[in-house]
């Protein structure tokens, strides 16, 4: 019995030496037993190496195992019943159940049990306690330990409760993987295989307490135990000497010391250490720079090495994608020009989860065989989502989200268009709950006329049948786990999930997507195995649907698919700790950024680092703290960076994938200190475009973006490469397309009159809003009204719904006032409130399939609508009472027809929210109002550019309507107004009365728009006006209209405005029917047509692309706009209300020529009318 330590630096040849030694001994003793024990993930690699070195190319009497496999081997030898091991998946499920049962006994953990990942944290902590030999009693004792505060004591107490419950549950039925070696320790001395065997422990950087206990027993039983230890052995170095955690080889020293202590305690002989220290080390016999790196990395003081640029490279990339692009390019060069095999090359990432997807994509694109060494997470697999969504359907009552998550897994139906139509209907109609899903659908919604309800009901029946069966099987409050599990298995069988997954796997395999193919091939078996485990563990337990889903999800969280290399000649990619590399010649170390390498080891588990330190001081051994792990990671970095025999390439991005700036790791600086001749290389300068067709294509694309570079005399190779690929029959089309893509410039065009007629006909129908939309962007109009692309209707209230509710409530209120014979001027507050309440209730009861009753939120919004409607009515009644105009009609349907060329026309329909009138002997004055729930204000500039035409069109229609109703009377525009539906607040100043507050609110609710400048008309709308009206946008001074504080126009101006708007509509109508679909959004100040456009993902508008640009509206003053609109310039004929109206209706004093200017905005300019400005190429327009 003896212990022999084999020590040497990384690459010294320790492993090969001991393997050759074991092969030699095994050959001399064919009847002897020899074991090589390695970490689980290294066993296959060890087998390959021993087979390679063995003269008979076999392992014969040498067993290559992990500690766990060794345990099973001994159990089998002794014919012991195989203990049922509870793996991580089973642990998670049991812990979720036990934690739920012990909820009342938990103080800290109870509120976190449903947090994603929390059960896994408990499971990890439990595994750690088992590994380090802790018991529930130890946890209880620690609660009274020194410096243990209230929070730590509560955590320890909760963990003790769960640990004890878990121990009780597993007693005499199961053991954990961590307990497996405990069982082996109990029976090892009965094993004939172990007695007098030779044992090699290789590839370990340290051992857990239970492993040390087993090693102590092995030292008693085995003839010899050999252990390899990684540490640079300088002359006179003693591995058993005292060290602290700052020593790079502290782990190796502690492990050696512990092993020798165990040998002494168990009476085993300690042989003299075998030390490998000859320089250069075996691995680096042809790479002196890498040998120097092994000797000095993380050691102080150190010597410098000059040279080494061929063996060590430091590379800076723009971002991770650029970094990976450089690496694929370099790998192709290594293989195709330098003669390396893919298996000679490896990649290591500081953040494999962040880099893995992009590496896979890039390697597939470049056809580089890759093995990504990670367990593939399957939480997003369609089968997992199918099961979870089916359980959610039961738990949440057939809600929208769960149903369509279920339908869109690809395992329920392949009729995706039918699912799309179903979703449109369900969202618009607010279908939720089993009763609505189970009943036939008979009603349709506005805009859903193209949906075939017969076909939709047939499809609904098809998808509901298996869900009905599942619902029936799982009915009741508490159902046995086995019953629910069998019902889910039946659902999967009914849907044919296994066959569909096999089809997916075959498609992935055909596309070269090996990882996805393997996942889809294995997932069904893994899930069925999990179901059986669930039934075995908790089959008779009765649980609620929620509890079942939570326990099952805890099991799913531990499922993963291990990847197997599809071939030997592949680039291996992995991380620092998990991945085992052997015989690597070139190593790429990616993502060597600050905070990533070395990693931030702040633990996110149940116990903080400070709490772990306290427990450690109280003699409770646990896994290393973050500080200790930080020192340990230096050792793992040393092991990894000394793996390659020929070349080490370290790279880092300057910007993360999310666009955040990042700095290189301190390792880069350490490398430059030890190798002064190293310099930072830029990826662009290092890439070789001629290593593959793919690389050439990417390089050419880059060159084409800067055409001048192609003509540079130094770029002869680029031109040759482009000419070569362009002449290649297989690549010529691709090169042509590349050139076209880079040279792309957007050209405004149309679809032609013929296509436009097919889309729109010869009569353009719609609303003024449609034409305003065209003025904003012709392409948006084409998508909306030409192709009919619209966002799906949602069964929820949005801003447009709120506007509709306000409009309908106001209309209903005013109609009810009339129907009840009430007068707006005399109606009481109580009557007003009652009628408002009734109006809102009437509207809400009918609105969108009773949506207002569908949720507490909508019920609250109904109250809000009532409150704001009442505030609006109060303000509107106040405005009516201030003037002489009477509301004549509400929600007035109007239409106007504008003739175009060739017999075509624009036919616009609309609805005036309210029309008020005032009559005298020969005239009828008309005021129209449009209620806006948004903050729309009258803007003459927007009107000028065609973006705010509605009020003018409505006034024109209203005037014609009044003249038809009152023959012989002239209809005169009194004003066009927007009323902002709002419930404003004002700042209350000291001493303000309620009346002053109300007056302030009413001022904020004043109508905005354009008022006839006649003082008579103004006073008929606000009899009490003195300085500034709180009803209309007019201010007076000395009895005259103040231009700067008013929005007014005379009668002729209103007429000119109408002519201008009609001409604008005529021009737009002609353009639409000519087929204009240009992507030409407007921009005015900070406002653009794109701000709320739903077609961003369709139009392709991009200011970086040549040809795209905004139509920029030049800022114009009102006077400039009126000058453009007015048809005549006549300085003598002034367009002032005071002048234009009959003299006998105006105070003669106001006709004083010296005062006329104060009463007008400006005169009517004479001269030829300018046509509306044409806008092109993004230039400013007038």
mmCIF file of N, CA and C in Angstrom, residues 290-297 299:
data_model
loop_
_atom_site.group_PDB
_atom_site.id
_atom_site.type_symbol
_atom_site.label_atom_id
_atom_site.label_comp_id
_atom_site.label_asym_id
_atom_site.label_seq_id
_atom_site.Cartn_x
_atom_site.Cartn_y
_atom_site.Cartn_z
ATOM 1 N N UNK A 290 5.418 29.803 -25.328
ATOM 2 C CA UNK A 290 4.371 29.155 -24.527
ATOM 3 C C UNK A 290 4.974 28.480 -23.296
ATOM 4 N N UNK A 291 6.205 27.971 -23.412
ATOM 5 C CA UNK A 291 6.884 27.400 -22.252
ATOM 6 C C UNK A 291 7.152 28.485 -21.211
ATOM 7 N N UNK A 292 7.534 29.672 -21.683
ATOM 8 C CA UNK A 292 7.744 30.807 -20.772
ATOM 9 C C UNK A 292 6.426 31.231 -20.119
ATOM 10 N N UNK A 293 5.341 31.178 -20.884
ATOM 11 C CA UNK A 293 4.025 31.511 -20.325
ATOM 12 C C UNK A 293 3.673 30.555 -19.189
ATOM 13 N N UNK A 294 3.889 29.249 -19.400
ATOM 14 C CA UNK A 294 3.588 28.272 -18.353
ATOM 15 C C UNK A 294 4.414 28.546 -17.105
ATOM 16 N N UNK A 295 5.612 29.012 -17.288
ATOM 17 C CA UNK A 295 6.543 29.190 -16.174
ATOM 18 C C UNK A 295 6.273 30.462 -15.381
ATOM 19 N N UNK A 296 5.675 31.468 -16.021
ATOM 20 C CA UNK A 296 5.568 32.782 -15.360
ATOM 21 C C UNK A 296 4.140 33.279 -15.154
ATOM 22 N N UNK A 297 3.154 32.636 -15.761
ATOM 23 C CA UNK A 297 1.784 33.166 -15.704
ATOM 24 C C UNK A 297 1.279 33.205 -14.264
ATOM 25 N N UNK A 299 2.659 34.409 -11.811
ATOM 26 C CA UNK A 299 3.743 34.273 -10.842
ATOM 27 C C UNK A 299 4.502 35.591 -10.752
#
